[in-house]
Tab-separated table of C-alpha atoms in Angstrom:
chain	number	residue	atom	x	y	z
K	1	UNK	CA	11.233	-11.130	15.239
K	2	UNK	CA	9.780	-11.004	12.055
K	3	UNK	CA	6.774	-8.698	10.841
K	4	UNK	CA	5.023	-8.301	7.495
K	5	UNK	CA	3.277	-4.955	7.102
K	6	UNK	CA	1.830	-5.902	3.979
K	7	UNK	CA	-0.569	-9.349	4.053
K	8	UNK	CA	-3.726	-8.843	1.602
K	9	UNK	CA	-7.263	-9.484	3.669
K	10	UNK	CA	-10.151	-10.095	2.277
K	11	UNK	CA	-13.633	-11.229	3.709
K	12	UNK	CA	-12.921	-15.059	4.062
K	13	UNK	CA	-16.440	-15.630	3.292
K	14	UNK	CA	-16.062	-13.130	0.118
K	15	UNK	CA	-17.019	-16.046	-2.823
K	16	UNK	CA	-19.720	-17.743	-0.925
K	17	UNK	CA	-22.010	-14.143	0.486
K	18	UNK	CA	-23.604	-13.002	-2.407
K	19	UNK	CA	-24.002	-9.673	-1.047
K	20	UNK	CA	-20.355	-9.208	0.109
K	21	UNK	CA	-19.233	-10.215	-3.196
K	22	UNK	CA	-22.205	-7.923	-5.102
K	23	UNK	CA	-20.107	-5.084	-3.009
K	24	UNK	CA	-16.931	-5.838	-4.632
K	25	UNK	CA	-18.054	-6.757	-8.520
K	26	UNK	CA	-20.589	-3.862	-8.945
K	27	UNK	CA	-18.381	-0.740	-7.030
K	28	UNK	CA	-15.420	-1.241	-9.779
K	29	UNK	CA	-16.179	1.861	-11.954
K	30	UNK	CA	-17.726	0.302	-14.990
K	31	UNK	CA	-17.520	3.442	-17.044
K	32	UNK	CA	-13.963	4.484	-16.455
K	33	UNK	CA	-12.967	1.082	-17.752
K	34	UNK	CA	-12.873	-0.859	-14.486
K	35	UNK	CA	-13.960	-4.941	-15.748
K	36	UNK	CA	-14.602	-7.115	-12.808
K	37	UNK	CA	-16.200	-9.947	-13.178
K	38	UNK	CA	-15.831	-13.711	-11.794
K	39	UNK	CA	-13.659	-16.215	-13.332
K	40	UNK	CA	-12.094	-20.245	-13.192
K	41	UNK	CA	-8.244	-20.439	-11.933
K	42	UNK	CA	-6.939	-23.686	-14.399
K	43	UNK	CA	-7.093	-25.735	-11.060
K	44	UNK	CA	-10.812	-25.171	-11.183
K	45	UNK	CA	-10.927	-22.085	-7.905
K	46	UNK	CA	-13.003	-19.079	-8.262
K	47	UNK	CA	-11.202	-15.972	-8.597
K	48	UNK	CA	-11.898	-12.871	-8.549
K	49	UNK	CA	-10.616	-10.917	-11.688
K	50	UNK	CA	-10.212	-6.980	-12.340
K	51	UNK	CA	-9.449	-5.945	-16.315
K	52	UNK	CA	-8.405	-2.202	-17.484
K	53	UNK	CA	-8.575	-2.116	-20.404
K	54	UNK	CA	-11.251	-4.837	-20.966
K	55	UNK	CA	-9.009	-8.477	-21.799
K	56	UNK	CA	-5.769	-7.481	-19.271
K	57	UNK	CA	-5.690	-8.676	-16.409
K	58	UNK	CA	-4.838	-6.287	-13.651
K	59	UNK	CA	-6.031	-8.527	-10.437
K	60	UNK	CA	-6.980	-12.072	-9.119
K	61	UNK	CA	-8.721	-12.878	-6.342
K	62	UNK	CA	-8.399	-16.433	-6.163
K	63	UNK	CA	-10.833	-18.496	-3.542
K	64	UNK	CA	-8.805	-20.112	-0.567
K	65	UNK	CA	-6.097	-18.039	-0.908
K	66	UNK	CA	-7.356	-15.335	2.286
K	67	UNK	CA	-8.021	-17.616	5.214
K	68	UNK	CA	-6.928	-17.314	8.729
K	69	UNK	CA	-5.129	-20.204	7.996
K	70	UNK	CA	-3.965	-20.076	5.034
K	71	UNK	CA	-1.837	-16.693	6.251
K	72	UNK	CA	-0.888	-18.262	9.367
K	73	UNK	CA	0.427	-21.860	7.713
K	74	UNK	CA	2.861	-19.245	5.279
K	75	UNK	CA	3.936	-17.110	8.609
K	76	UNK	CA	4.438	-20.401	10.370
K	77	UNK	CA	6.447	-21.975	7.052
K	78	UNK	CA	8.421	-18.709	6.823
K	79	UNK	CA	9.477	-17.943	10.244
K	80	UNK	CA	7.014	-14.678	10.042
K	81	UNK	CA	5.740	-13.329	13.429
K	82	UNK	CA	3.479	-10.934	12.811
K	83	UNK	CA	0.908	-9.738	9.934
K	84	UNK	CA	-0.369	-6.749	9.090
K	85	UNK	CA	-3.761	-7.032	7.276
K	86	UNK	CA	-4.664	-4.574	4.369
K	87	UNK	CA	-7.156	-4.736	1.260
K	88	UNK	CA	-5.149	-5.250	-2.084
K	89	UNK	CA	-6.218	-2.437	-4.382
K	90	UNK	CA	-10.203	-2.631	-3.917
K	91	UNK	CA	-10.845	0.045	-1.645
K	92	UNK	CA	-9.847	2.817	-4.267
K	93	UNK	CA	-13.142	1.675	-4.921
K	94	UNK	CA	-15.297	0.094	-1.761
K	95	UNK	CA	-18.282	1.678	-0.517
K	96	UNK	CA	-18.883	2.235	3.421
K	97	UNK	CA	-21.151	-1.069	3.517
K	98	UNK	CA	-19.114	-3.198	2.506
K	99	UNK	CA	-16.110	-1.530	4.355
K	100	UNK	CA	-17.599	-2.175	7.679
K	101	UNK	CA	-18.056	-5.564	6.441
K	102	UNK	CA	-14.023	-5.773	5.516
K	103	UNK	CA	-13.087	-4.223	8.947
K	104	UNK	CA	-15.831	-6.993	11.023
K	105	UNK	CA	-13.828	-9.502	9.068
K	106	UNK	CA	-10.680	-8.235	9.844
K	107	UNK	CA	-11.251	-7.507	13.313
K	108	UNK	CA	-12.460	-11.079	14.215
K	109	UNK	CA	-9.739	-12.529	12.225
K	110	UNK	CA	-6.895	-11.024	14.112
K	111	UNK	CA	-8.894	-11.712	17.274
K	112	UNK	CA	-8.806	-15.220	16.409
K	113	UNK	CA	-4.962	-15.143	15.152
K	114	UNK	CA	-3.958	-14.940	18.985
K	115	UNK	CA	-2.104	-11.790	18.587
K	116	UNK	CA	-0.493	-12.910	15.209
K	117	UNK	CA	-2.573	-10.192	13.009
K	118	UNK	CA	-2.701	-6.885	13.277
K	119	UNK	CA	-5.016	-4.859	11.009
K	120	UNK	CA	-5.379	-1.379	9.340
K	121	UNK	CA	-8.808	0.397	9.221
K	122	UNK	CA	-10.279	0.728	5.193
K	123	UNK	CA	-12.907	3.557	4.896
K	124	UNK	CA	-13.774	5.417	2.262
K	125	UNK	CA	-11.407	8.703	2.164
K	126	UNK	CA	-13.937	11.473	1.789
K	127	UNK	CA	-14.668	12.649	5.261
K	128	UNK	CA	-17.718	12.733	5.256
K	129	UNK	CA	-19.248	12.091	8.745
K	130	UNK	CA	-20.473	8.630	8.446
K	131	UNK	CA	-16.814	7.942	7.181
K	132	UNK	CA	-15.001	9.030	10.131
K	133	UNK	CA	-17.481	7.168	12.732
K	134	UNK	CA	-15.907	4.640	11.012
K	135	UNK	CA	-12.369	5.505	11.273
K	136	UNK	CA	-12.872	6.120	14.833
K	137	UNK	CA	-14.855	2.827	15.617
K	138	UNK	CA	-11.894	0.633	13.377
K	139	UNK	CA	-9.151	2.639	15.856
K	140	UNK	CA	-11.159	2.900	19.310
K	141	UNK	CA	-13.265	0.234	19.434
K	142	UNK	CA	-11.666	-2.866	16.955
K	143	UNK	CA	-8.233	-2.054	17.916
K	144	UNK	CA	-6.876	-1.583	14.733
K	145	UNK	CA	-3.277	-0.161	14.268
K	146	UNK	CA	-3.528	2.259	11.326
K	147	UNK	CA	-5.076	3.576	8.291
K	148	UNK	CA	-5.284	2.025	4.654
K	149	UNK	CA	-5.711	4.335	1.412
K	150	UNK	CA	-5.112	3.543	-2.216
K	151	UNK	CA	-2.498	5.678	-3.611
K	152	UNK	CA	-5.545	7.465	-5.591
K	153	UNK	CA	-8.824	8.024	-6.098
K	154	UNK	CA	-10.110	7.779	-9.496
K	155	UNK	CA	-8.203	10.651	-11.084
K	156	UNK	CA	-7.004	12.133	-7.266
K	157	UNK	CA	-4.194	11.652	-5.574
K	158	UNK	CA	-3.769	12.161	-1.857
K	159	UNK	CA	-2.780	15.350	-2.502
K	160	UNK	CA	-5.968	16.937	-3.259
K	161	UNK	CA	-8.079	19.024	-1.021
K	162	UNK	CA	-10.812	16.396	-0.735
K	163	UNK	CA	-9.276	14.163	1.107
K	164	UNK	CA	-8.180	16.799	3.715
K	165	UNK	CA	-10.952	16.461	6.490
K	166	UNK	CA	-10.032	12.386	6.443
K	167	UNK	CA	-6.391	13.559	7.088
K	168	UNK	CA	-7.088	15.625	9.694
K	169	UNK	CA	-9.131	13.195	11.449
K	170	UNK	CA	-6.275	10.870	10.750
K	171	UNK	CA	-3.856	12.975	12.499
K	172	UNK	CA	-5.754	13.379	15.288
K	173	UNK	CA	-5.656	9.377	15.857
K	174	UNK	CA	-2.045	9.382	16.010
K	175	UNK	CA	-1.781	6.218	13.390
K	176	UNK	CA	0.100	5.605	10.671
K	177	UNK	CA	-1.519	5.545	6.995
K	178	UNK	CA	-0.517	2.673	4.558
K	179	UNK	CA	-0.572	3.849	1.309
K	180	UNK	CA	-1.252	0.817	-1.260
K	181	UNK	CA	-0.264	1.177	-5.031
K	182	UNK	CA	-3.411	1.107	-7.238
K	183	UNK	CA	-3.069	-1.345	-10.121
K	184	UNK	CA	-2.229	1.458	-13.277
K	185	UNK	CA	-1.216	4.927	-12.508
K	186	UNK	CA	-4.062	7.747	-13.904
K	187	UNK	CA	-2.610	7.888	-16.880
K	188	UNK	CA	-2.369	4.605	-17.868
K	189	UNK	CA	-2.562	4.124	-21.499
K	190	UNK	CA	1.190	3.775	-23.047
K	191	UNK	CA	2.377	0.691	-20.863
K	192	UNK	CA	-0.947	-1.824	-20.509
K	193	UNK	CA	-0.535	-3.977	-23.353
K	194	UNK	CA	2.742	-5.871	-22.314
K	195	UNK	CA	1.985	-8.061	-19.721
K	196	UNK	CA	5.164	-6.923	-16.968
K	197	UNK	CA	4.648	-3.394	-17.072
K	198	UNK	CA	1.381	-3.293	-16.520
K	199	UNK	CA	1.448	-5.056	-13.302
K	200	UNK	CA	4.260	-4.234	-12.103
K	201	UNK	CA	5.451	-0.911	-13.688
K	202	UNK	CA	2.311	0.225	-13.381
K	203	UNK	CA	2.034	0.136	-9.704
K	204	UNK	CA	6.116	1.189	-9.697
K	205	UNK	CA	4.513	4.561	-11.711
K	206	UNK	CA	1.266	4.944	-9.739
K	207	UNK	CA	3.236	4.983	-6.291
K	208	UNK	CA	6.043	6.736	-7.592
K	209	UNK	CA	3.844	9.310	-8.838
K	210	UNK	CA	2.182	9.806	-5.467
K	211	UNK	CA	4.781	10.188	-3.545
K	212	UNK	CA	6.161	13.622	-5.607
K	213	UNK	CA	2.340	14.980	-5.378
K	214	UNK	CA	2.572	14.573	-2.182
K	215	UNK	CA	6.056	16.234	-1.905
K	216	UNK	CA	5.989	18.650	-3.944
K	217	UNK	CA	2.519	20.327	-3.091
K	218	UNK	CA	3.359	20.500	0.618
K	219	UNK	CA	0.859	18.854	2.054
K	220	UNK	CA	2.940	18.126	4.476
K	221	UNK	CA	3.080	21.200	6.030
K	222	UNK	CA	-0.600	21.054	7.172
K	223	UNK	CA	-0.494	17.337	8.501
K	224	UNK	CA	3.133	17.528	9.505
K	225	UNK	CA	2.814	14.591	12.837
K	226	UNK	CA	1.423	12.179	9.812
K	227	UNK	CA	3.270	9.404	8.576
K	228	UNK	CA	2.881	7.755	4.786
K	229	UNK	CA	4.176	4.268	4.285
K	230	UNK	CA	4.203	3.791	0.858
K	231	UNK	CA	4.341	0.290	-1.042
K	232	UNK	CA	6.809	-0.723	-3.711
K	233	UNK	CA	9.770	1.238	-1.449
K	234	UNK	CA	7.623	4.358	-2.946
K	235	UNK	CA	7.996	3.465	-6.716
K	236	UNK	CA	11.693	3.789	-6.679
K	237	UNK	CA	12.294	6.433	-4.447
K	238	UNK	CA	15.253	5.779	-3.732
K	239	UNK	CA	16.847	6.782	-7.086
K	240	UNK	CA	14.760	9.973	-7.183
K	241	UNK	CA	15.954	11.831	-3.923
K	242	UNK	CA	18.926	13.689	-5.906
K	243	UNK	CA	17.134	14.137	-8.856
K	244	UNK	CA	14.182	16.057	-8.053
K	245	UNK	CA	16.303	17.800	-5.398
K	246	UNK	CA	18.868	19.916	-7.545
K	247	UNK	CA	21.379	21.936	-5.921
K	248	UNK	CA	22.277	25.191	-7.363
K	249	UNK	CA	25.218	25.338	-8.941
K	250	UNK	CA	28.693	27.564	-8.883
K	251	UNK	CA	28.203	29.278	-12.188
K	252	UNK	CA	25.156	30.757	-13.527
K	253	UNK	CA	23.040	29.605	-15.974
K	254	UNK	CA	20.726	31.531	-19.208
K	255	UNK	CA	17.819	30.205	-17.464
K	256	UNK	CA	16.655	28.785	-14.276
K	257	UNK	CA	15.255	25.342	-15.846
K	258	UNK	CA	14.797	23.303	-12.365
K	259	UNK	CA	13.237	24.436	-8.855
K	260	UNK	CA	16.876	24.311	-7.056
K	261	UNK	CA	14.884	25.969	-3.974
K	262	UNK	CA	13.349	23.496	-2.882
K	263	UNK	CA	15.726	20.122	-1.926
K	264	UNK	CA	15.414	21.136	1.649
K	265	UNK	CA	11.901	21.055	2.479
K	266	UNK	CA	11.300	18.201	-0.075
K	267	UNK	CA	14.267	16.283	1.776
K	268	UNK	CA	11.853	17.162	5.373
K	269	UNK	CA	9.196	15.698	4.394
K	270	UNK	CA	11.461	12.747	3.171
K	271	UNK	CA	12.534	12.796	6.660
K	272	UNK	CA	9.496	13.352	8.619
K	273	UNK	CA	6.497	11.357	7.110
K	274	UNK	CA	7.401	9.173	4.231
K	275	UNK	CA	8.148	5.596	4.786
K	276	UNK	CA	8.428	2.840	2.329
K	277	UNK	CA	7.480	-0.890	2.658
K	278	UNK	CA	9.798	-3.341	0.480
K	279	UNK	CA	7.033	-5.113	-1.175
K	280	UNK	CA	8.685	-8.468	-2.333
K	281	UNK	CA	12.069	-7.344	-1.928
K	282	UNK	CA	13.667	-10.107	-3.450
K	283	UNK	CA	11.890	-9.699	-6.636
K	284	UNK	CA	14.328	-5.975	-6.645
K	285	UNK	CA	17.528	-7.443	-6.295
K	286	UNK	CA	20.189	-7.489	-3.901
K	287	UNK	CA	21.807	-4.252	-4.919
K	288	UNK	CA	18.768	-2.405	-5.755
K	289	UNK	CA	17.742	-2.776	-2.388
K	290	UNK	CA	20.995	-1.920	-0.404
K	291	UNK	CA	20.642	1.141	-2.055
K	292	UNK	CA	17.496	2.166	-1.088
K	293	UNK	CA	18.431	1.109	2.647
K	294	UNK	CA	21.855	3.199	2.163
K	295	UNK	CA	19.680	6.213	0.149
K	296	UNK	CA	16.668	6.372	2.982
K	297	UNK	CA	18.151	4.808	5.722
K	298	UNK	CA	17.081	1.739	7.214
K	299	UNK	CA	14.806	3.612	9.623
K	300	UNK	CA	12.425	4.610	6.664
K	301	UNK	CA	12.144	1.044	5.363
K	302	UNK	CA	9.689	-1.688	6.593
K	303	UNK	CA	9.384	-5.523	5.345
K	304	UNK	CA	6.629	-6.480	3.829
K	305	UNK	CA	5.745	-9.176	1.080
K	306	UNK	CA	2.051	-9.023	-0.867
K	307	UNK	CA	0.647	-12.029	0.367
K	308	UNK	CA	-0.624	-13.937	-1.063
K	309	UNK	CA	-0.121	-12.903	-4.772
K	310	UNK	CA	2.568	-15.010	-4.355
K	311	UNK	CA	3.176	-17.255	-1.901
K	312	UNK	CA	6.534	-17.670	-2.922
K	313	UNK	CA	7.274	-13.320	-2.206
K	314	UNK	CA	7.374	-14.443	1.384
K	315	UNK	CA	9.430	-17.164	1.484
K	316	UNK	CA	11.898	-15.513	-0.800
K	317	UNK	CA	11.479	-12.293	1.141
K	318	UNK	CA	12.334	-13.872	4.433
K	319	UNK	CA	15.386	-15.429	3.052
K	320	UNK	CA	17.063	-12.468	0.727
K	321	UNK	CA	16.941	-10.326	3.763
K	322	UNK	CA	19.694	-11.846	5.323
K	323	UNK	CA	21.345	-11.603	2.462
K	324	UNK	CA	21.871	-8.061	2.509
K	325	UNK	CA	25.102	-6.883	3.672
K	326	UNK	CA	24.115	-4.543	6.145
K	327	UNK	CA	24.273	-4.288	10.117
K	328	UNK	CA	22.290	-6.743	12.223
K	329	UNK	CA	20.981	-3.587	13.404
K	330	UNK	CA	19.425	-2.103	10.045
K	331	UNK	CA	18.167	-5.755	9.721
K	332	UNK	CA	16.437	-5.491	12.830
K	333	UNK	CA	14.904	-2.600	12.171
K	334	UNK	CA	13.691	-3.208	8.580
K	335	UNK	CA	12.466	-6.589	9.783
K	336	UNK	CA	10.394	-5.339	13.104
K	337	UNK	CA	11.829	-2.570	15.086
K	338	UNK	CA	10.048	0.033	12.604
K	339	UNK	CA	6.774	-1.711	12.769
K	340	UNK	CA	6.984	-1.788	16.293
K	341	UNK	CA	7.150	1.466	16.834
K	342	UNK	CA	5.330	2.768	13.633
K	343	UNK	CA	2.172	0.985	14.577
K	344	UNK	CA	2.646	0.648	18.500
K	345	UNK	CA	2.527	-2.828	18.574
K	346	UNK	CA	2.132	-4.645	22.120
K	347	UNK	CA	4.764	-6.780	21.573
């Protein structure tokens, strides 16, 4: 079996409801540099495009490209199983509104998939009451299988004490929370001008920036039953575990330079409730990825693609997998088992 926790949803009827799109285009913060606006692929589809600053690119929405079938022709091509729905990027941003219009859309959508789809709930984080009848209705009553949050909020990340009363009521659901990259990290302004590390290094930087604030502030120890699955295998976590876990050493130093007091808990949390999802593993390469399966263990590690940014990811994703030279049962588990169990799927 084959599941992808990361398929991009959308409202299928988001470029022909004038109000559903209105809730996209006018919730991107304006002010802080946030251009959306509406746009012509060269083959003549809308799309959907977010700039920061204004003239890059950051994201395209592209008509067509978020239809019940249009996901389930890919999973069909590509010998995928299962999908797990999320919203790419926008709901850093989304109001309740049009969230509750999102999770309708989802929730009929996997209804319709015949037990192909699986979605997670997107609210806005910020606990206030409203938000978390809306949690609770996306969990209890639309059957969704976990939680969606961008990796931050404006200039927050998850860390913060705002966001604490959505955690709790998180926790107290027992799901799992997705944690999708945000297009540039807060502090954005030395890498947006080339083209490749803007969207892609910046999401590598945003998530890998995340996952430390949440490490390292110990958030953890007040939500310790919740698990984090983080996108882009956690911005390169993987090369980071020794690094920002020194050991002390046999002889002593003039000064204590580096926390070497804390590898322990850090490596907990590690441990106990971060998880990464390969987002387009192929596009990391064959050792690169090995690494982070022999690094964080193939337990921690879930497959997922980005579809449809490219439809290709998929494909290619599908097929590099079993290229990896690792046991049939880290394959397994990478591929479904962890997903399974991570999101208590009845399958």
């Amino acid at each position: 079996m084959i599941i992808d926790v990361n398929m991009h949803h959308l409202p299928e009827d988001l470029f022909t409801n004038e109000e559903v799109l209105n809730g996209f285009l006018t919730t991107a913060p304006r002010g802080f540099g946030e251009i959306a606006h509406m746009g012509m692929t060269e083959g003549g589809q809308r799309q959907l495009i977010l700039e920061k600053p204004a003239g890059y690119q950051n994201l395209n929405y592209v008509e067509g490209d978020y239809t019940l079938e249009s996901k389930l022709k890919s999973m069909d091509a590509n010998g995928v199983d299962i999908g797990l729905l999320r919203v790419p990027v926008w709901q850093e941003w989304l109001r309740l509104d049009t969230c509750k219009v999102v999770n309708d859309n989802a929730a009929d959508m996997c209804k319709r998939s015949n037990g192909r789809l699986y979605a997670n709930a997107c609210v806005p984080p910020w606990g206030g009451k409203e938000n978390l009848y809306e949690l609770n209705r996306c969990i209890q009553e639309l059957g969704m299988v976990g939680v969606q949050v961008a990796c931050h909020y404006g200039q927050l990340y998850l860390d913060d004490e705002v966001f604490r009363p959505y955690l709790k009521e998180i926790a107290k659901l027992n799901v799992p929370v997705v944690v999708h990259h945000t297009p540039l990290p807060v502090h954005w302004q030395s890498i947006y001008e080339f083209t490749n590390l803007r969207r892609e290094l910046g999401r590598v930087m945003d998530q890998a920036t995340a996952v430390g604030r949440e490490l390292f502030s110990g958030m953890f120890d007040d939500f310790p039953e919740i698990k984090f699955i983080h996108t882009m295998l956690g911005g390169n976590w993987f090369a980071n575990y020794n690094l920002l876990t020194p050991k002390k050493g046999k002889i002593k130093e003039a000064m204590s330079r580096l926390d070497a007091s804390e590898g322990d808990r850090i490596l907990g949390y590690l441990k106990n409730n971060i998880y990464f999802d390969t987002t387009h593993p192929a596009s990391w390469g064959k050792d690169q990825v090995e690494c982070a399966i022999k690094v964080c263990g193939a337990d921690h590690l879930l497959f997922g693609s980005s579809f449809p940014v490219f439809y290709n990811w998929q494909a290619q994703g599908v097929e590099f997998m079993k290229t990896l030279d690792i046991t049939e049962e880290e394959r397994t588990a990478i591929m479904s088992g962890n997903a399974i169990k991570m999101f208590n799927l009845p399958v």
